[in-house]
PDB file of C-alpha atoms in Angstrom:
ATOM      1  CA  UNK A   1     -25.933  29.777  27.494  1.00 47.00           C
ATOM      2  CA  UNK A   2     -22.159  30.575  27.089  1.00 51.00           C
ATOM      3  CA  UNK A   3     -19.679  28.181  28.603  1.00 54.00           C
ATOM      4  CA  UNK A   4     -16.214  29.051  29.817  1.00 70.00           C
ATOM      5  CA  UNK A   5     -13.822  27.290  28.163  1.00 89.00           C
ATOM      6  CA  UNK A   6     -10.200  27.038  27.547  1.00 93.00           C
ATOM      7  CA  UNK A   7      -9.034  25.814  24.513  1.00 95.00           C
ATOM      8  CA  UNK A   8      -7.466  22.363  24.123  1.00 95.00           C
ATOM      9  CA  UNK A   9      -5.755  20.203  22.091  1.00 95.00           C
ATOM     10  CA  UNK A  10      -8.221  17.859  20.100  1.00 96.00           C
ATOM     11  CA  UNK A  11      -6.625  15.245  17.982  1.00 92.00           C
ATOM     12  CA  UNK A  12      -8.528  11.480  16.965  1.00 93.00           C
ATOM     13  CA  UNK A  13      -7.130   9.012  14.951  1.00 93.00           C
ATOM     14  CA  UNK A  14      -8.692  10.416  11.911  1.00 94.00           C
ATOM     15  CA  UNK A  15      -9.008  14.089  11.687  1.00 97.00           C
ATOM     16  CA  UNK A  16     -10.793  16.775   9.133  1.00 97.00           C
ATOM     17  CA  UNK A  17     -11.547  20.353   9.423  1.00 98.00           C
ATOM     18  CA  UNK A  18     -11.799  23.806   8.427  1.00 98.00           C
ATOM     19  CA  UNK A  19     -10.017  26.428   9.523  1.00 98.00           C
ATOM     20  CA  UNK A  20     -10.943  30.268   8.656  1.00 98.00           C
ATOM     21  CA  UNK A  21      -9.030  33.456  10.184  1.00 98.00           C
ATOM     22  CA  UNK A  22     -11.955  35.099  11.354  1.00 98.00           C
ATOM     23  CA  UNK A  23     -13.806  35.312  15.219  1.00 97.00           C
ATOM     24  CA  UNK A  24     -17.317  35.284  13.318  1.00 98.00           C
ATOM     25  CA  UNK A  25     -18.497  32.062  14.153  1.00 97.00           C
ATOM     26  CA  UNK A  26     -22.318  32.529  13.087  1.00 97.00           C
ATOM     27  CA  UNK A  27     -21.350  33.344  10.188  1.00 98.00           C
ATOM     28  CA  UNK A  28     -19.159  30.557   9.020  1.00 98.00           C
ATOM     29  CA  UNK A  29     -22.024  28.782  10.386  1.00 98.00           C
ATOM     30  CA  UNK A  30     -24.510  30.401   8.025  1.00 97.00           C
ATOM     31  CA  UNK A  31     -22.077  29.934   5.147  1.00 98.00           C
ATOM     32  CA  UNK A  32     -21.667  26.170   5.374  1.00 98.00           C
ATOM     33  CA  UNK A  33     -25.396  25.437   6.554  1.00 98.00           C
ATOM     34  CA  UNK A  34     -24.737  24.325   9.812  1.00 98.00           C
ATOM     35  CA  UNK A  35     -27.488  24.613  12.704  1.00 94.00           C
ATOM     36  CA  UNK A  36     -26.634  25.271  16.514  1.00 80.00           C
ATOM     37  CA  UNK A  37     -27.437  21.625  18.477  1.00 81.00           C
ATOM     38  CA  UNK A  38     -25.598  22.679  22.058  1.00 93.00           C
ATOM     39  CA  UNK A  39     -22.761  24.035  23.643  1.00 95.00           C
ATOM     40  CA  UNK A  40     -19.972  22.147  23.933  1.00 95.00           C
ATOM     41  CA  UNK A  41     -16.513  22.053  25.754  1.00 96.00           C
ATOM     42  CA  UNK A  42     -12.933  21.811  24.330  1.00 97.00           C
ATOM     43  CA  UNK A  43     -12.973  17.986  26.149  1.00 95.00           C
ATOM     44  CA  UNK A  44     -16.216  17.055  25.180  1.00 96.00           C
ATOM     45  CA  UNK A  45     -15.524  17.816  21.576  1.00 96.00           C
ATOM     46  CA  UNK A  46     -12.679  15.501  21.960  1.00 95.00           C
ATOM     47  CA  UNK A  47     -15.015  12.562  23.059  1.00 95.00           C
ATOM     48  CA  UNK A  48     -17.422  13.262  20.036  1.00 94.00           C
ATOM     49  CA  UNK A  49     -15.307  13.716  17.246  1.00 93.00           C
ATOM     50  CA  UNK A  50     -13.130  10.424  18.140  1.00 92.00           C
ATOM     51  CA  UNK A  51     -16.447   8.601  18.512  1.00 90.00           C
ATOM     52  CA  UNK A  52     -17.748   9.360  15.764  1.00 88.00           C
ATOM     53  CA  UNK A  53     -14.722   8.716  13.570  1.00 82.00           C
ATOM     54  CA  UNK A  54     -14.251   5.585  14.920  1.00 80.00           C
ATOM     55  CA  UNK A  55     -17.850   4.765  14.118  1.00 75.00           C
ATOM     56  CA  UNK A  56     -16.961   3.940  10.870  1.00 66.00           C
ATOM     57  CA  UNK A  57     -18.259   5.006   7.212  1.00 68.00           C
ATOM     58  CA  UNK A  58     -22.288   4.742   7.156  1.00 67.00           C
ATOM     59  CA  UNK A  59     -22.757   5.301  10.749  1.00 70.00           C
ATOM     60  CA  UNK A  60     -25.509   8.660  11.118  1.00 67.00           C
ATOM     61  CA  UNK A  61     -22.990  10.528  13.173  1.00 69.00           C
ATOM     62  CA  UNK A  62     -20.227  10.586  11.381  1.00 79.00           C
ATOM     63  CA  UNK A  63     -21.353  13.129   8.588  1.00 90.00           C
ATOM     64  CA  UNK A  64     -24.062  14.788  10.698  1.00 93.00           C
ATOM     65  CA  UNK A  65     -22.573  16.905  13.094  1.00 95.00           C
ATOM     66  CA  UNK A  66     -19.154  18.633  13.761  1.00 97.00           C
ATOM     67  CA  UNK A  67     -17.563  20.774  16.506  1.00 97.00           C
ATOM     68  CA  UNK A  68     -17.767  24.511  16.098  1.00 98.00           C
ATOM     69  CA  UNK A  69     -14.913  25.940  18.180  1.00 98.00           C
ATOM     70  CA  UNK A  70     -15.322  29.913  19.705  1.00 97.00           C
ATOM     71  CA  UNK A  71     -12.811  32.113  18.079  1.00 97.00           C
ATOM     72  CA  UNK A  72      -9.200  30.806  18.905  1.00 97.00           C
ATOM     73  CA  UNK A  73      -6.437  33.194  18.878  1.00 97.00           C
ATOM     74  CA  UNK A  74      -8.940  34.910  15.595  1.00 97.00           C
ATOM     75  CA  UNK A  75      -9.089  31.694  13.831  1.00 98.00           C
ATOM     76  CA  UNK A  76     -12.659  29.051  13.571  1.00 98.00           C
ATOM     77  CA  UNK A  77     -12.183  25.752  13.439  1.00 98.00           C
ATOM     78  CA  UNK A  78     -15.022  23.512  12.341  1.00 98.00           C
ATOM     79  CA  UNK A  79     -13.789  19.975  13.395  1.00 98.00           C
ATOM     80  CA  UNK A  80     -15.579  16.298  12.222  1.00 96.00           C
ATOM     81  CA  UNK A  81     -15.434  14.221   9.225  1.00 95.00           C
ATOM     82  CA  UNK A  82     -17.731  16.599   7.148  1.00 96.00           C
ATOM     83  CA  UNK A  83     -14.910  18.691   6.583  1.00 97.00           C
ATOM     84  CA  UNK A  84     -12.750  16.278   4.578  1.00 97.00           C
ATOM     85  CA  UNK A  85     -10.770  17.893   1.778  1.00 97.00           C
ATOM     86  CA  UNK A  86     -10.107  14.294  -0.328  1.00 96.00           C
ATOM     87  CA  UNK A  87     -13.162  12.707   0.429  1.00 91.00           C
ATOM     88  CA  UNK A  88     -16.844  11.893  -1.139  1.00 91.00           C
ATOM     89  CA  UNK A  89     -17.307  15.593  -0.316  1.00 95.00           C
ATOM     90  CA  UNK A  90     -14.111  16.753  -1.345  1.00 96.00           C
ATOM     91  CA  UNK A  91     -15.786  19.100  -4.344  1.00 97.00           C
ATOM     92  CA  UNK A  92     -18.055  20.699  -1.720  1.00 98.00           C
ATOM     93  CA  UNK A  93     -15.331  21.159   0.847  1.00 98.00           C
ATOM     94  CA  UNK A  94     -13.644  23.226  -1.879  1.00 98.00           C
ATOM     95  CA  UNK A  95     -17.089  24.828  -2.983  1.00 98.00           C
ATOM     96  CA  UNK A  96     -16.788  26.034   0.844  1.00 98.00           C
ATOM     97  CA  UNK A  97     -13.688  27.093   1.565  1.00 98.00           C
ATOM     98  CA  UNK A  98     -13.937  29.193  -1.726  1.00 98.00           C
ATOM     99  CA  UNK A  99     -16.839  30.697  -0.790  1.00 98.00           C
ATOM    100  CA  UNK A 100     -15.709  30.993   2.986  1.00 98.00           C
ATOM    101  CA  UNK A 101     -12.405  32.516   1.550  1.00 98.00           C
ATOM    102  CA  UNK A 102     -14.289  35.146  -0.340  1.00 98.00           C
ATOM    103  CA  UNK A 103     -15.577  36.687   2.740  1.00 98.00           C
ATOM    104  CA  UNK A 104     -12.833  36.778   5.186  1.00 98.00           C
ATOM    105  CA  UNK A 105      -9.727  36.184   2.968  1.00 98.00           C
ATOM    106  CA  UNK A 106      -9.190  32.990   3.324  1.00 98.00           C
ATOM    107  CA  UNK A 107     -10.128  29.314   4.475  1.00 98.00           C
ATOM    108  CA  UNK A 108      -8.143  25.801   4.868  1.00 98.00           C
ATOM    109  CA  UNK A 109      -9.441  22.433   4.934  1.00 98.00           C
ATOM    110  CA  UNK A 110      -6.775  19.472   6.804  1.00 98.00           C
ATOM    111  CA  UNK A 111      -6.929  15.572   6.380  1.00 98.00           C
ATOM    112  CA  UNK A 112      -4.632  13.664   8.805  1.00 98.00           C
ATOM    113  CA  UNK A 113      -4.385   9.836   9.484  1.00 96.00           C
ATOM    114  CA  UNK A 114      -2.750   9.416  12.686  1.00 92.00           C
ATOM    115  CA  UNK A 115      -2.428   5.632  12.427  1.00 88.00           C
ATOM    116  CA  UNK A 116      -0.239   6.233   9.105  1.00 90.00           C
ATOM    117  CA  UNK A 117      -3.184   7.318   6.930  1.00 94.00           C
ATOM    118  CA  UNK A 118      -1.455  10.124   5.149  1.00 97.00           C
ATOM    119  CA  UNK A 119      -2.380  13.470   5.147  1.00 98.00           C
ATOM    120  CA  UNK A 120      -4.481  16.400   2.637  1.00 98.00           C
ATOM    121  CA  UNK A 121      -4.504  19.774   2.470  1.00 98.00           C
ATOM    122  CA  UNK A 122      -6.443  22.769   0.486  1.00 98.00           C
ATOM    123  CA  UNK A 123      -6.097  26.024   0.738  1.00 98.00           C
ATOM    124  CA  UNK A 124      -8.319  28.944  -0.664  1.00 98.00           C
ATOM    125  CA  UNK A 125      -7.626  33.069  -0.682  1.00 98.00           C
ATOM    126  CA  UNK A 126     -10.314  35.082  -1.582  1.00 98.00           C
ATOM    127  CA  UNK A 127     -12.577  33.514  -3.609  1.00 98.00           C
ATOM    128  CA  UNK A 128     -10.104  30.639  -5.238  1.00 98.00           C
ATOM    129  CA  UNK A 129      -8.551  27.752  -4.188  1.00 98.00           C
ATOM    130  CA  UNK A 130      -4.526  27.954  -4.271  1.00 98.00           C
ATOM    131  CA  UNK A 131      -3.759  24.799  -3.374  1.00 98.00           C
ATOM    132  CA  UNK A 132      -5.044  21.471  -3.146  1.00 98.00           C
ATOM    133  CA  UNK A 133      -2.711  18.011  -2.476  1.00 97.00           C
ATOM    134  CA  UNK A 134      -3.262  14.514  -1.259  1.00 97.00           C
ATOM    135  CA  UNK A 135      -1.082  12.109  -0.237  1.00 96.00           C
ATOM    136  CA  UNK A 136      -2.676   8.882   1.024  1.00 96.00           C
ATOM    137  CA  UNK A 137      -1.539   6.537  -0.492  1.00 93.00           C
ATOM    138  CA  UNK A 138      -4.894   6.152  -2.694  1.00 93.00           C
ATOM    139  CA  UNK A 139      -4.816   6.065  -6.415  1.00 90.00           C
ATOM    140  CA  UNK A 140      -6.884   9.039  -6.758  1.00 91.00           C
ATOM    141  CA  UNK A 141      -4.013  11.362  -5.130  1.00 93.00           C
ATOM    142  CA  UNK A 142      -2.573  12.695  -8.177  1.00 90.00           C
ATOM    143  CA  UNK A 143      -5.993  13.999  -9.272  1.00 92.00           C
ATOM    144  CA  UNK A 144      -6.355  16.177  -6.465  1.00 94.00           C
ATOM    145  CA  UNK A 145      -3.323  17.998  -6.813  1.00 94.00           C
ATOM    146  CA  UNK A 146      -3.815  21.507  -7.765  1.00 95.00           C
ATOM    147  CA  UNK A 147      -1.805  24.999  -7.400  1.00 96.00           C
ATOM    148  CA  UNK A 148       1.908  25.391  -6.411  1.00 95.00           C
ATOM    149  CA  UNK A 149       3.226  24.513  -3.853  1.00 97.00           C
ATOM    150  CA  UNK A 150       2.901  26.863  -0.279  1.00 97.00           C
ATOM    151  CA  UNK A 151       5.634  28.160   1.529  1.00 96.00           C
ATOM    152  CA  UNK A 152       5.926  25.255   4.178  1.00 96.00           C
ATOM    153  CA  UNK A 153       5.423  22.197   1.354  1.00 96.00           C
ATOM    154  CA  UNK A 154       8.991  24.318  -0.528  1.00 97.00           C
ATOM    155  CA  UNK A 155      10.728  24.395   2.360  1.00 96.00           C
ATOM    156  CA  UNK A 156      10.464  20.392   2.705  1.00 95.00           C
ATOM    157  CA  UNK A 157      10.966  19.960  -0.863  1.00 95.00           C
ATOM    158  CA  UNK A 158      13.854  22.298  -0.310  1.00 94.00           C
ATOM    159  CA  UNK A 159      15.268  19.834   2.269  1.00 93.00           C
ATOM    160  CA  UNK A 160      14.423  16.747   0.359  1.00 92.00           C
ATOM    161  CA  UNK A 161      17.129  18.121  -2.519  1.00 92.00           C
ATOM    162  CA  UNK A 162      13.662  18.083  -4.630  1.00 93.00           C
ATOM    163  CA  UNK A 163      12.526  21.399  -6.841  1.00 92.00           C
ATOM    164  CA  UNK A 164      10.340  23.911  -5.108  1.00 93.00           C
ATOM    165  CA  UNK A 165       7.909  23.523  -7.787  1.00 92.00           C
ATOM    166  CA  UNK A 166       7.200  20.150  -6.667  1.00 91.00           C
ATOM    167  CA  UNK A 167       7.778  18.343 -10.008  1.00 90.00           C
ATOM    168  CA  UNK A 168       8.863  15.659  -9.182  1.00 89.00           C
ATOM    169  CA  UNK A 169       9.698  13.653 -12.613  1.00 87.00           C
ATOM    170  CA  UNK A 170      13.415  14.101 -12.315  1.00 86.00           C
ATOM    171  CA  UNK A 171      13.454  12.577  -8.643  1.00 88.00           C
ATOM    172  CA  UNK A 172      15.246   9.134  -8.193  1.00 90.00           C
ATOM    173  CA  UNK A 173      13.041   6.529  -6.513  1.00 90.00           C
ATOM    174  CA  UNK A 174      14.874   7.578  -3.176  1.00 93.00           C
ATOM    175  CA  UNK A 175      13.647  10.749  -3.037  1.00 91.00           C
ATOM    176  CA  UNK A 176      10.642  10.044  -4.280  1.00 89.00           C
ATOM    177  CA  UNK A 177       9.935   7.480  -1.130  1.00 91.00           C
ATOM    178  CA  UNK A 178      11.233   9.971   0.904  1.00 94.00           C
ATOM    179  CA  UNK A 179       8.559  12.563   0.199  1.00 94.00           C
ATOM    180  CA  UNK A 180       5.683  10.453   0.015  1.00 91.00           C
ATOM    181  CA  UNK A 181       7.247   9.505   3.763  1.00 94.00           C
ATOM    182  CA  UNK A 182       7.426  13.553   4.504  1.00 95.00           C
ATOM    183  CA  UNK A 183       4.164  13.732   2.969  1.00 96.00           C
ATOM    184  CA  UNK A 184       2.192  11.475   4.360  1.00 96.00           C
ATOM    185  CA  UNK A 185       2.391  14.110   7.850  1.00 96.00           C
ATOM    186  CA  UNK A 186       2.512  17.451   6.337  1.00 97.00           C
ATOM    187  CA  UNK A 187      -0.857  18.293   7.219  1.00 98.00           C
ATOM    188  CA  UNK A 188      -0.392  19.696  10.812  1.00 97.00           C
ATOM    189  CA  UNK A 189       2.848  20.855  10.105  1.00 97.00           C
ATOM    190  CA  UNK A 190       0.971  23.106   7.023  1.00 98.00           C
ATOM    191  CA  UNK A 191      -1.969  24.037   9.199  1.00 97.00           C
ATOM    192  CA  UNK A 192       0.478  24.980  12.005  1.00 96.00           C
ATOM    193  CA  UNK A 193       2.324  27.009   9.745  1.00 96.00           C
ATOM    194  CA  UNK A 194      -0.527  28.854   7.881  1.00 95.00           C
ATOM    195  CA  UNK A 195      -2.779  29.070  10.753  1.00 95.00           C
ATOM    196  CA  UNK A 196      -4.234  27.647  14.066  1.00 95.00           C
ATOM    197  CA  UNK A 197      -4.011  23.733  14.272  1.00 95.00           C
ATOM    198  CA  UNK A 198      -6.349  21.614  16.118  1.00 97.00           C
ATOM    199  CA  UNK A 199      -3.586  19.618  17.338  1.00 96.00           C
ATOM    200  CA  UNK A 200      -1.832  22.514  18.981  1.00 95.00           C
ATOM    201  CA  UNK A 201      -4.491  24.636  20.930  1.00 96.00           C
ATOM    202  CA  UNK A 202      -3.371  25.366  24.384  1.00 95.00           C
ATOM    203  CA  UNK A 203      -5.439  26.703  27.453  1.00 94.00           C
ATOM    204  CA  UNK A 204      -3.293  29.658  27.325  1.00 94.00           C
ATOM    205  CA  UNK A 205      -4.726  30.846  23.893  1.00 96.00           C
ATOM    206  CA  UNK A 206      -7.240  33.807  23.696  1.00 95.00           C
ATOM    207  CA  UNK A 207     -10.694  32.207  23.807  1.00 96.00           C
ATOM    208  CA  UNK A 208     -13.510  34.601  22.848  1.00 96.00           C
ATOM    209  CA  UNK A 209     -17.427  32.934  22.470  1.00 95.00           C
ATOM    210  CA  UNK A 210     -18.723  29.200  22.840  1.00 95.00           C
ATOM    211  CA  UNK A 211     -17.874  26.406  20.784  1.00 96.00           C
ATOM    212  CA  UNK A 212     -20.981  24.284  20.107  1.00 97.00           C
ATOM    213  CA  UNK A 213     -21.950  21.089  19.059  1.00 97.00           C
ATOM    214  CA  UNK A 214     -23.828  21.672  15.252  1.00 97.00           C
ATOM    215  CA  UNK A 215     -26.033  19.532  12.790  1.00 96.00           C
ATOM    216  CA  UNK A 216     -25.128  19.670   9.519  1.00 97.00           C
ATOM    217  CA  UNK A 217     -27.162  20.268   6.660  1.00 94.00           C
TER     218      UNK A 217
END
């Protein structure tokens, strides 16, 4: 059963997913293993992905299902905690995107903590990952980091009076607060800038298919 649906905004207080340029949603499907549960709306999607974030690590829904979008302006999101670049599945999110990359030229993967959380990004062009970067705040952070940095990440650097390269062992302390402040809510900004973002769909955005509820595997 299709469902008409315009596309809206959906943004929880902790948000992960993939994005892929591409209107093929059965096939990203097949690619990351995920199974068709239902159809689902733009505003129901909303409701489940901030429940089950706030449900808390351990809680069966949290890793177990995500929302699918239909093909947005050509782009797919998959939306739920599953989808989390920095993660305990961060080396399969990248194992994905790579793989999802290979096949239609590319594929992102977006953390964002909207209570002050920080923010991750990784991005992969076909077949391997270009860029991968963390910054939450957790120790682990620096480990992530892989690749130059993209376009949008110079231009801040840029305006931060920091080098474009992003090393950052010359930077006084002040600038070095100032980008982990900058940092800490790059993500949209990135996926809004290389893509479609989750936080800015609007009903008047080209719509094409269903977006459904799916199990993952």
């Amino acid at each position: 059963m299709e469902v008409r649906d315009r596309a809206e905004p959906i943004w929880t207080c902790w948000n992960h997913w993939i994005a892929v340029p591409t209107g093929d949603q059965a096939g990203v499907m097949e690619i990351l293993g995920l199974s068709s549960s239902r159809p689902l709306t733009f505003a129901e999607a909303q409701e489940v992905i901030d429940a089950d974030g706030h449900a808390g690590p351990g809680h069966p829904d949290r890793l177990s299902r995500v929302f699918v979008t239909p093909e947005v302006d050509g782009w797919i999101l998959v939306i739920g905690a599953w989808c989390d670049p920095r993660g305990e599945r961060r080396e399969e999110v990248l194992r994905s995107c790579r793989t999802l990359s290979a096949r239609y030229g590319g594929a992102q993967a977006y953390y964002f903590g909207a209570q002050g959380d920080g923010s991750a990004w990784l991005v992969a062009e076909h077949g391997r990952v270009v860029r991968r970067y963390a910054a939450t705040g957790e120790p682990d952070d620096e480990s992530l980091a892989h690749g130059h940095p993209l376009r949008y990440e110079q231009k801040r650097l840029l305006e931060l009076g920091l080098p474009v390269d992003g090393d950052l062992r010359t930077a006084s302390a002040e600038q070095l607060d100032e980008w982990t402040v900058a940092a800490f809510d790059l993500a949209p900004e990135i996926a809004a800038a290389c893509g479609v973002s989750p936080f800015t769909l609007t009903r008047d955005m080209r719509v094409r298919g269903t977006g459904v509820l799916a199990m993952t595997p």
